[in-house]
Amino acid sequence: MSWSEFLDKYQGPLIDAAWTTLRLAFVSFGIALVVGIIVVSFRVSPIPPLVRVATWFVAFFRNTPLLVVFFLALFGLGDLGLVYDFFPTAAVALGLYTGAYMAEVLRSGINAVPQGQAEAGRSIGLGFIQLMRLIVIPQAVRTVIGPIGNLFVANFKNTAVASTISVLELTGQSQRMFNDAAAGVWRVLIVITAIYLLFLFPAGYVFRWLDARFSIKR
Amino acid sequence: MTANVLIEELGPRGQRRVRIGTIVALLAGALALIWMYVQLSNNGQLEGARWTDLFDSGTLRFLGEGLLATIQAAIVAGIIAIVVGFALALMNLSNSRIASALAVGWVELFRALPLLLMIFGVFFIDTSLARGRGGDAVLGVFWSVVVALVLYNSAVLSEIFRAGVRSLDRGQTEAAQSVGMTYWQTMFIVVLPQAVRRMVPAIVAQMATLTKDVSLGFVIGYEEFVRRGAGTPNFGDTEVTNFQAYVSVGLVYFILVWAMAKLADWMESRQRRTPQVAAATEEIESELALGDSLAAGP
């Protein structure tokens, strides 16, 4: 099979697969941000049961293989009467998984704000909300840009695991092409690698730039 | 105690709010558990036989072999990845431009690709070469999984080694050179013995991630733990369904990886008792940030 025959046959499926990967990466990362914010607010709250729930949530997702998380989402949610398509299931599973790491990143950001900052805020009479809005969050966000960038990249790579629950993204598409002997194993590998790097190198570059531009180095 | 910057000691009004919040949270949690119980039992997932059949001796052996296969792949891949990662770090830190360019290329490429794609890649290259020769595959599923894990983890570990070496005070190198040691003597007699000790917790944590990632061998048919779990509902005469299989596989996997992560935490907290080492550990961590150790799982 020549390159032009290869492209004739696989251009359409590759574009579809790349689009699916992109959508899954962004949707799941959006879910991860929301989940991370909710979990970390539980984690730093003064209410013991919420702290416990947040701690176990994070421990569960950090110490269980993503593959098992996907299978549990597929079968477990089904048994709970929550049946969705493959794509939403994958997006939620990946979002929860990355969300647990997100919560840890955000927590480290909050803990990186020196205690004296909060004390100073309180001493001039700021309430809790004002303290958060004016003092803690602006500093916390600036320290976590780099780690959030790393999470984005890791989450993007982890979309590959969605192929195990029938989401036809880039890695799933690569499997189909690997099974087509005429397509050529090396050609498939090079094309898929190139597409991933095309997305991931610029993403890494953007996050490094943001980090250099806005972060506070302590 | 809530040890974070946000909350100071609570007054009577705050304490009352916390009490109300606790009660509301407990009620919500109880409702969620009841709802799950009702849904699961309506679907028959809580029936006794579906769970007790997991403990049939045949099923237990079937799953146990899978667990052993997972541990075996993790140990083999872990040891090779540590050796290769170490070599990459030495290449990276060496004065040879070619060696360090090769190491940087390796690290950047294999850290950027999904591990699952690498597993497919190694496996299908192996089988297509075998087809071309008309012979058997050289690697087979076990070594395909191991090779892919080594490619990825050696890249991550080399960054850990590099950060460890860089975290050492420059005075150490300078002192070694001032007594006339060569580059390699400095490395092996002075720098590495100190640096390696600092890296141990990060290496153990990476081994926990590697153990999680062995599960991806599932996709090319390596009979590891998750694959055996997936096979359990069809294994012999059993009532077990996917739900029970994945819950129990997940639970065992969780305990295994959690224990390794706890070990890493414990080692790190012991090291933190020495102030200089604590500072170095912080440096290693901030340099690696979090995402790097997030294969199919930070």
Coordinates of C-alpha atoms in Angstrom, one line a residue:
Chain A
M1 CA 0.0 0.0 0.0
S2 CA 1.5 3.4 -1.0
W3 CA 1.1 6.5 1.1
S4 CA -1.7 7.8 -1.2
E5 CA -3.6 4.6 -0.9
F6 CA -3.1 4.7 2.8
L7 CA -4.4 8.2 3.1
D8 CA -7.3 7.5 0.8
K9 CA -8.4 4.7 3.0
Y10 CA -7.6 6.1 6.5
Q11 CA -7.7 9.9 6.2
G12 CA -11.4 10.1 7.2
P13 CA -11.2 7.6 10.1
L14 CA -8.0 9.3 11.4
I15 CA -9.6 12.7 11.4
D16 CA -12.7 11.3 13.2
A17 CA -10.4 9.6 15.7
A18 CA -8.3 12.7 16.4
W19 CA -11.5 14.7 16.9
T20 CA -12.8 12.1 19.3
T21 CA -9.5 12.2 21.3
L22 CA -9.6 16.0 21.4
R23 CA -13.3 16.1 22.6
L24 CA -12.7 13.4 25.2
A25 CA -9.5 15.2 26.4
F26 CA -11.3 18.5 26.8
V27 CA -14.6 17.3 28.2
S28 CA -12.9 15.0 30.8
F29 CA -10.5 17.7 31.8
G30 CA -13.4 20.1 32.3
I31 CA -15.1 17.5 34.5
A32 CA -11.8 17.0 36.3
L33 CA -11.6 20.7 37.1
V34 CA -15.1 20.8 38.5
V35 CA -14.6 17.5 40.5
G36 CA -11.2 18.7 41.7
I37 CA -12.7 22.0 43.0
I38 CA -15.6 20.2 44.8
V39 CA -13.3 17.5 46.3
V40 CA -10.7 20.0 47.5
S41 CA -13.4 22.2 49.1
F42 CA -14.6 19.1 51.0
R43 CA -11.0 18.3 51.8
V44 CA -10.2 21.6 53.4
S45 CA -13.6 22.1 55.0
P46 CA -13.9 21.9 58.8
I47 CA -16.7 19.2 58.5
P48 CA -15.2 15.7 59.4
P49 CA -17.4 13.5 57.2
L50 CA -16.7 15.6 54.1
V51 CA -13.0 15.5 54.8
R52 CA -13.2 11.7 55.1
V53 CA -15.2 11.3 51.9
A54 CA -12.7 13.5 50.0
T55 CA -9.7 11.6 51.4
W56 CA -11.1 8.3 50.3
F57 CA -12.2 9.6 46.9
V58 CA -8.6 10.7 46.2
A59 CA -7.1 7.5 47.6
F60 CA -9.4 5.3 45.6
F61 CA -8.7 6.9 42.2
R62 CA -5.0 7.3 42.8
N63 CA -4.4 3.7 43.7
T64 CA -6.7 1.9 41.3
P65 CA -5.7 1.3 37.6
L66 CA -7.5 3.5 35.2
L67 CA -8.6 0.4 33.2
V68 CA -10.4 -0.9 36.3
V69 CA -12.0 2.5 36.8
F70 CA -13.3 2.3 33.2
F71 CA -14.7 -1.2 33.6
L72 CA -16.3 -0.3 37.0
A73 CA -17.9 2.8 35.3
L74 CA -19.2 0.7 32.5
F75 CA -20.6 -2.2 34.6
G76 CA -21.0 -0.6 38.0
L77 CA -22.9 2.5 36.8
G78 CA -25.1 0.2 34.7
D79 CA -26.0 -1.9 37.7
L80 CA -26.8 1.3 39.6
G81 CA -29.4 2.0 36.8
L82 CA -27.3 4.7 35.2
V83 CA -26.8 3.6 31.7
Y84 CA -25.0 6.0 29.3
D85 CA -23.3 5.7 25.9
F86 CA -19.6 4.8 25.8
F87 CA -18.4 8.3 25.2
P88 CA -20.1 9.9 28.2
T89 CA -19.1 7.0 30.4
A90 CA -15.5 7.4 29.3
A91 CA -15.6 11.2 29.9
V92 CA -17.0 10.8 33.4
A93 CA -14.7 8.0 34.4
L94 CA -11.6 9.8 33.1
G95 CA -12.9 13.1 34.6
L96 CA -13.3 11.5 38.1
Y97 CA -9.9 9.9 37.8
T98 CA -8.1 13.1 36.8
G99 CA -10.3 15.0 39.2
A100 CA -8.8 13.1 42.2
Y101 CA -5.3 14.2 41.1
M102 CA -6.6 17.7 40.4
A103 CA -7.9 17.9 44.0
E104 CA -4.4 17.0 45.3
V105 CA -2.8 19.6 43.0
L106 CA -5.3 22.3 44.2
R107 CA -4.7 21.3 47.8
S108 CA -1.0 21.7 47.5
G109 CA -1.6 25.1 46.0
I110 CA -3.7 26.2 48.9
N111 CA -1.2 24.8 51.4
A112 CA 1.6 26.6 49.6
V113 CA 0.0 30.0 50.6
P114 CA 1.9 31.0 53.8
Q115 CA -0.2 30.9 57.0
G116 CA 0.8 34.5 57.6
Q117 CA -1.1 35.7 54.5
A118 CA -4.4 34.3 55.9
E119 CA -3.6 35.7 59.3
A120 CA -2.8 39.1 57.9
G121 CA -6.1 39.1 56.0
R122 CA -8.1 38.2 59.1
S123 CA -6.3 40.8 61.1
I124 CA -7.6 43.6 58.8
G125 CA -11.1 42.2 59.2
L126 CA -11.7 40.2 56.0
G127 CA -14.4 37.5 56.2
F128 CA -13.9 34.0 54.9
I129 CA -15.2 34.7 51.4
Q130 CA -13.2 37.9 51.1
L131 CA -10.1 36.1 52.4
M132 CA -10.4 33.4 49.8
R133 CA -11.3 35.8 46.9
L134 CA -8.7 38.4 47.6
I135 CA -5.8 36.6 49.2
V136 CA -5.7 32.8 49.1
I137 CA -7.1 31.9 45.6
P138 CA -5.1 34.4 43.6
Q139 CA -1.9 33.1 45.1
A140 CA -2.9 29.4 45.1
V141 CA -3.8 29.5 41.4
R142 CA -0.5 30.9 40.4
T143 CA 1.4 28.1 42.1
V144 CA -0.6 25.3 40.5
I145 CA -0.4 26.3 36.8
G146 CA 2.6 24.0 36.1
P147 CA 1.1 21.0 37.8
I148 CA -2.2 21.6 36.1
G149 CA -0.4 21.6 32.8
N150 CA 1.2 18.3 33.6
L151 CA -2.2 16.9 34.5
F152 CA -3.7 18.1 31.2
V153 CA -1.0 16.2 29.3
A154 CA -1.4 13.1 31.5
N155 CA -5.2 13.3 31.0
F156 CA -4.8 13.7 27.3
K157 CA -2.6 10.6 27.1
N158 CA -5.0 8.7 29.3
T159 CA -7.8 9.2 26.8
A160 CA -6.1 6.2 25.0
V161 CA -7.5 3.9 27.7
A162 CA -11.1 4.8 26.6
S163 CA -10.4 2.5 23.5
T164 CA -10.9 -0.4 25.9
I165 CA -14.6 0.5 26.3
S166 CA -15.3 0.9 22.6
V167 CA -14.6 4.6 22.2
L168 CA -12.9 4.9 18.8
E169 CA -10.2 7.5 19.5
L170 CA -6.7 7.6 18.1
T171 CA -5.3 4.6 19.9
G172 CA -8.4 2.5 19.2
Q173 CA -8.1 3.6 15.5
S174 CA -4.4 2.6 15.6
Q175 CA -5.4 -0.9 16.8
R176 CA -7.7 -1.3 13.8
M177 CA -5.0 -0.1 11.4
F178 CA -2.4 -2.4 13.0
N179 CA -4.7 -5.3 12.3
D180 CA -4.7 -4.3 8.6
A181 CA -1.4 -5.9 7.5
A182 CA -1.3 -3.9 4.3
A183 CA -1.3 -0.6 6.2
G184 CA 2.2 -1.3 7.5
V185 CA 2.9 -1.4 11.2
W186 CA 5.7 1.3 11.2
R187 CA 3.7 3.6 9.1
V188 CA 0.7 3.4 11.4
L189 CA 2.9 3.9 14.5
I190 CA 4.6 6.9 12.9
V191 CA 1.3 8.6 11.9
I192 CA -0.4 8.1 15.2
T193 CA 2.7 9.2 17.1
A194 CA 2.9 12.3 15.0
I195 CA -0.7 13.2 15.7
Y196 CA -0.3 12.8 19.4
L197 CA 2.9 14.9 19.4
L198 CA 1.2 17.5 17.3
F199 CA -1.3 18.0 20.1
L200 CA 0.9 17.4 23.1
F201 CA 4.1 19.4 22.3
P202 CA 2.2 22.7 21.8
A203 CA 0.1 22.0 24.9
G204 CA 3.3 21.5 26.9
Y205 CA 4.7 24.7 25.4
V206 CA 1.6 26.7 26.3
F207 CA 1.6 25.5 29.9
R208 CA 5.3 26.2 30.4
W209 CA 4.8 29.7 29.0
L210 CA 1.8 30.3 31.3
D211 CA 3.8 28.9 34.2
A212 CA 6.8 31.2 33.5
R213 CA 4.6 34.2 33.0
F214 CA 2.3 33.9 36.0
S215 CA 3.6 31.6 38.6
I216 CA 5.1 32.6 41.9
K217 CA 8.3 30.7 42.6
R218 CA 8.9 30.2 46.3
Chain B
M1 CA -7.9 19.2 63.6
T2 CA -8.0 21.1 60.4
A3 CA -4.5 22.0 59.5
N4 CA -4.8 24.4 56.6
V5 CA -4.4 28.1 56.1
L6 CA -8.1 28.8 55.6
I7 CA -9.6 28.2 59.0
E8 CA -8.7 29.5 62.4
E9 CA -10.0 28.1 65.6
L10 CA -13.8 28.2 65.5
G11 CA -16.0 30.2 67.9
P12 CA -19.3 28.9 69.3
R13 CA -21.2 30.0 66.1
G14 CA -18.8 28.3 63.9
Q15 CA -18.8 25.1 66.0
R16 CA -22.6 25.0 65.7
R17 CA -22.4 25.3 61.9
V18 CA -19.9 22.5 61.8
R19 CA -22.2 20.3 63.8
I20 CA -25.1 21.1 61.5
G21 CA -22.9 20.5 58.5
T22 CA -21.8 17.1 59.9
I23 CA -25.4 16.0 60.4
V24 CA -26.4 17.1 56.9
A25 CA -23.4 15.4 55.3
L26 CA -24.0 12.1 57.2
L27 CA -27.7 12.1 56.2
A28 CA -26.8 12.7 52.6
G29 CA -24.2 10.0 52.7
A30 CA -26.7 7.6 54.3
L31 CA -29.3 8.3 51.6
A32 CA -26.7 7.7 48.9
L33 CA -25.7 4.4 50.4
I34 CA -29.4 3.3 50.7
W35 CA -30.1 4.3 47.1
M36 CA -27.0 2.3 45.9
Y37 CA -28.1 -0.7 48.0
V38 CA -31.6 -0.6 46.6
Q39 CA -30.5 -0.3 43.0
L40 CA -27.9 -3.0 43.3
S41 CA -30.2 -5.5 45.0
N42 CA -33.0 -4.7 42.4
N43 CA -30.4 -5.8 39.8
G44 CA -29.6 -8.9 41.8
Q45 CA -26.0 -7.9 42.3
L46 CA -26.0 -8.5 46.0
E47 CA -27.2 -12.1 45.9
G48 CA -25.0 -14.3 48.0
A49 CA -24.0 -16.8 45.4
R50 CA -22.6 -14.1 43.1
W51 CA -20.2 -13.2 45.8
T52 CA -19.4 -16.5 47.5
D53 CA -18.6 -18.1 44.2
L54 CA -15.6 -15.8 44.0
F55 CA -14.1 -18.0 46.8
D56 CA -14.4 -21.3 44.9
S57 CA -11.0 -22.8 44.9
G58 CA -10.8 -22.9 41.1
T59 CA -11.9 -19.3 40.8
L60 CA -9.4 -18.2 43.5
R61 CA -6.6 -20.0 41.7
F62 CA -7.6 -18.5 38.4
L63 CA -7.5 -15.0 39.8
G64 CA -4.4 -15.7 41.9
E65 CA -2.4 -16.7 38.8
G66 CA -3.4 -13.4 37.2
L67 CA -2.3 -11.5 40.3
L68 CA 1.1 -13.3 40.2
A69 CA 1.4 -12.5 36.5
T70 CA 0.8 -8.8 37.3
I71 CA 3.4 -8.8 40.0
Q72 CA 5.9 -10.8 37.9
A73 CA 5.6 -8.3 35.0
A74 CA 5.9 -5.4 37.5
I75 CA 9.1 -6.7 39.1
V76 CA 10.8 -7.6 35.8
A77 CA 9.8 -4.3 34.1
G78 CA 10.6 -2.3 37.3
I79 CA 14.2 -3.7 37.6
I80 CA 15.0 -3.2 33.9
A81 CA 13.4 0.3 33.9
I82 CA 15.5 1.3 36.8
V83 CA 18.7 0.1 35.1
V84 CA 17.8 1.8 31.8
G85 CA 16.6 5.0 33.5
F86 CA 19.9 5.2 35.4
A87 CA 21.9 4.8 32.2
L88 CA 19.8 7.5 30.5
A89 CA 20.4 9.8 33.4
L90 CA 24.1 9.3 33.2
M91 CA 24.0 9.9 29.5
N92 CA 22.0 13.0 30.0
L93 CA 24.4 14.4 32.6
S94 CA 27.6 13.4 30.7
N95 CA 29.7 15.8 28.8
S96 CA 29.1 14.0 25.5
R97 CA 26.7 16.0 23.4
I98 CA 25.6 13.0 21.4
A99 CA 24.9 10.9 24.4
S100 CA 22.9 13.6 26.1
A101 CA 20.9 14.4 22.9
L102 CA 20.0 10.7 22.6
A103 CA 18.9 10.6 26.2
V104 CA 16.8 13.8 25.9
G105 CA 15.2 12.5 22.7
W106 CA 14.3 9.2 24.3
V107 CA 12.9 10.8 27.4
E108 CA 10.8 13.5 25.5
L109 CA 9.4 10.9 23.1
F110 CA 8.5 8.1 25.4
R111 CA 7.1 10.4 28.1
A112 CA 4.8 12.1 25.6
L113 CA 3.1 9.0 24.2
P114 CA 0.2 7.1 25.8
L115 CA 1.5 3.8 27.3
L116 CA -1.4 1.9 25.7
L117 CA -0.2 3.0 22.2
M118 CA 3.3 1.9 23.1
I119 CA 2.1 -1.5 24.2
F120 CA 0.2 -1.9 20.9
G121 CA 3.2 -0.6 19.0
V122 CA 5.7 -3.1 20.5
F123 CA 3.3 -6.0 20.2
F124 CA 2.3 -5.4 16.6
I125 CA 5.9 -4.7 15.4
D126 CA 6.9 -8.0 17.1
T127 CA 4.1 -9.9 15.4
S128 CA 4.5 -8.3 12.0
L129 CA 8.3 -9.0 12.0
A130 CA 7.5 -12.6 12.9
R131 CA 5.0 -12.8 10.0
G132 CA 7.6 -11.4 7.6
R133 CA 10.1 -14.1 8.7
G134 CA 7.4 -16.7 8.8
G135 CA 8.5 -17.7 12.3
D136 CA 7.3 -17.2 15.8
A137 CA 7.1 -13.8 17.5
V138 CA 10.3 -13.0 19.4
L139 CA 8.8 -11.1 22.3
G140 CA 5.3 -12.5 22.8
V141 CA 2.8 -10.8 25.1
F142 CA 4.8 -10.9 28.3
W143 CA 7.9 -9.2 26.9
S144 CA 5.8 -6.8 24.8
V145 CA 4.2 -5.5 27.9
V146 CA 7.6 -5.4 29.7
V147 CA 9.3 -3.6 26.9
A148 CA 6.6 -0.9 26.6
L149 CA 6.6 -0.4 30.4
V150 CA 10.4 -0.1 30.3
L151 CA 10.3 2.5 27.5
Y152 CA 7.9 4.7 29.4
N153 CA 9.2 4.2 32.9
S154 CA 12.9 4.5 32.1
A155 CA 12.1 7.9 30.7
V156 CA 10.3 8.9 33.9
L157 CA 12.9 7.4 36.2
S158 CA 15.7 9.1 34.4
E159 CA 14.1 12.4 35.2
I160 CA 13.9 11.3 38.8
F161 CA 17.6 10.3 38.9
R162 CA 18.5 13.6 37.2
A163 CA 16.6 15.7 39.7
G164 CA 18.2 13.7 42.5
V165 CA 21.7 14.3 41.3
R166 CA 20.9 18.0 40.7
S167 CA 19.5 18.3 44.2
L168 CA 22.9 17.6 45.7
D169 CA 24.9 20.6 46.9
R170 CA 27.4 21.7 44.3
G171 CA 30.1 21.8 47.1
Q172 CA 30.1 18.0 47.0
T173 CA 31.2 17.9 43.4
E174 CA 33.6 20.7 43.9
A175 CA 35.2 19.1 46.9
A176 CA 35.6 15.8 45.1
Q177 CA 37.2 17.5 42.1
S178 CA 39.5 19.5 44.3
V179 CA 41.0 16.3 45.7
G180 CA 41.7 15.2 42.2
M181 CA 38.8 12.8 41.4
T182 CA 37.8 12.3 37.8
Y183 CA 34.3 12.9 36.5
W184 CA 33.3 9.2 37.0
Q185 CA 35.0 8.9 40.4
T186 CA 33.1 12.0 41.5
M187 CA 29.8 10.5 40.2
F188 CA 30.2 7.0 41.6
I189 CA 32.1 7.7 44.9
V190 CA 30.6 11.0 46.0
V191 CA 27.5 12.1 44.1
L192 CA 25.4 8.9 43.4
P193 CA 25.6 7.3 46.9
Q194 CA 24.1 10.4 48.4
A195 CA 21.7 11.2 45.5
V196 CA 20.3 7.6 45.3
R197 CA 19.2 7.7 48.9
R198 CA 17.2 10.8 48.3
M199 CA 15.5 9.3 45.2
V200 CA 14.3 6.1 46.8
P201 CA 10.9 7.3 47.8
A202 CA 10.2 8.8 44.4
I203 CA 11.4 5.5 42.8
V204 CA 9.1 3.4 45.0
A205 CA 6.2 5.7 44.1
Q206 CA 6.9 5.2 40.4
M207 CA 7.0 1.5 41.0
A208 CA 3.4 1.8 42.4
T209 CA 2.4 3.6 39.2
L210 CA 4.1 0.9 37.1
T211 CA 2.2 -1.8 38.9
K212 CA -1.1 -0.1 38.1
D213 CA 0.0 0.2 34.4
V214 CA 0.7 -3.6 34.1
S215 CA -3.1 -3.8 33.8
L216 CA -2.9 -2.3 30.3
G217 CA -1.3 -5.5 29.2
F218 CA -5.0 -6.6 29.1
V219 CA -5.3 -5.2 25.6
I220 CA -2.8 -7.5 23.9
G221 CA -4.0 -10.6 25.8
Y222 CA -1.4 -10.8 28.6
E223 CA -3.2 -12.9 31.3
E224 CA -2.7 -10.4 34.1
F225 CA -5.0 -9.7 37.0
V226 CA -7.6 -7.5 35.3
R227 CA -7.9 -9.9 32.3
R228 CA -8.4 -12.8 34.7
G229 CA -11.1 -10.7 36.4
A230 CA -12.8 -10.1 33.1
G231 CA -12.6 -13.9 32.4
T232 CA -14.0 -14.9 35.8
P233 CA -17.8 -14.7 34.8
N234 CA -17.1 -17.2 32.1
F235 CA -14.8 -19.4 34.1
G236 CA -16.3 -22.7 34.9
D237 CA -19.7 -23.0 36.6
T238 CA -19.9 -19.7 38.5
E239 CA -22.6 -17.1 39.4
V240 CA -20.1 -14.3 39.4
T241 CA -20.8 -11.4 37.0
N242 CA -18.7 -8.5 35.8
F243 CA -19.7 -6.4 38.7
Q244 CA -18.4 -8.7 41.4
A245 CA -15.3 -9.6 39.3
Y246 CA -14.3 -5.9 38.8
V247 CA -15.1 -4.9 42.4
S248 CA -12.9 -7.6 43.8
V249 CA -10.1 -7.1 41.3
G250 CA -10.3 -3.3 42.0
L251 CA -10.2 -3.9 45.8
V252 CA -7.2 -6.2 45.7
Y253 CA -5.4 -3.9 43.2
F254 CA -6.2 -0.9 45.4
I255 CA -4.7 -2.6 48.5
L256 CA -1.5 -3.5 46.6
V257 CA -0.9 -0.1 45.1
W258 CA -2.0 1.7 48.2
A259 CA 0.5 -0.2 50.3
M260 CA 3.3 0.7 47.9
A261 CA 2.3 4.4 47.9
K262 CA 2.2 4.3 51.7
L263 CA 5.6 2.8 51.8
A264 CA 6.9 5.7 49.6
D265 CA 5.2 8.3 51.9
W266 CA 6.7 6.7 55.0
M267 CA 10.2 6.6 53.5
E268 CA 9.9 10.2 52.5
S269 CA 8.6 11.4 55.9
R270 CA 11.6 9.6 57.5
Q271 CA 14.0 11.4 55.2
R272 CA 12.3 14.7 55.9
R273 CA 13.6 14.6 59.5
T274 CA 17.0 15.6 58.1
P275 CA 16.5 19.3 57.1
Q276 CA 19.0 19.2 54.2
V277 CA 17.5 16.1 52.7
A278 CA 14.0 17.5 53.3
A279 CA 14.9 20.6 51.2
A280 CA 16.3 18.3 48.5
T281 CA 13.2 16.2 48.5
E282 CA 11.0 19.3 48.0
E283 CA 13.2 20.3 45.1
I284 CA 12.9 16.9 43.5
E285 CA 9.2 17.0 43.9
S286 CA 8.7 20.5 42.5
E287 CA 10.9 19.6 39.6
L288 CA 9.0 16.5 38.7
A289 CA 5.7 18.1 39.6
L290 CA 2.7 15.8 39.7
G291 CA 1.8 14.9 36.2
D292 CA 4.9 13.0 35.3
S293 CA 4.1 10.0 37.4
L294 CA 0.6 9.9 35.9
A295 CA 0.8 7.1 33.4
A296 CA -2.5 5.5 33.3
G297 CA -2.5 7.0 36.7
P298 CA -0.5 9.7 38.1

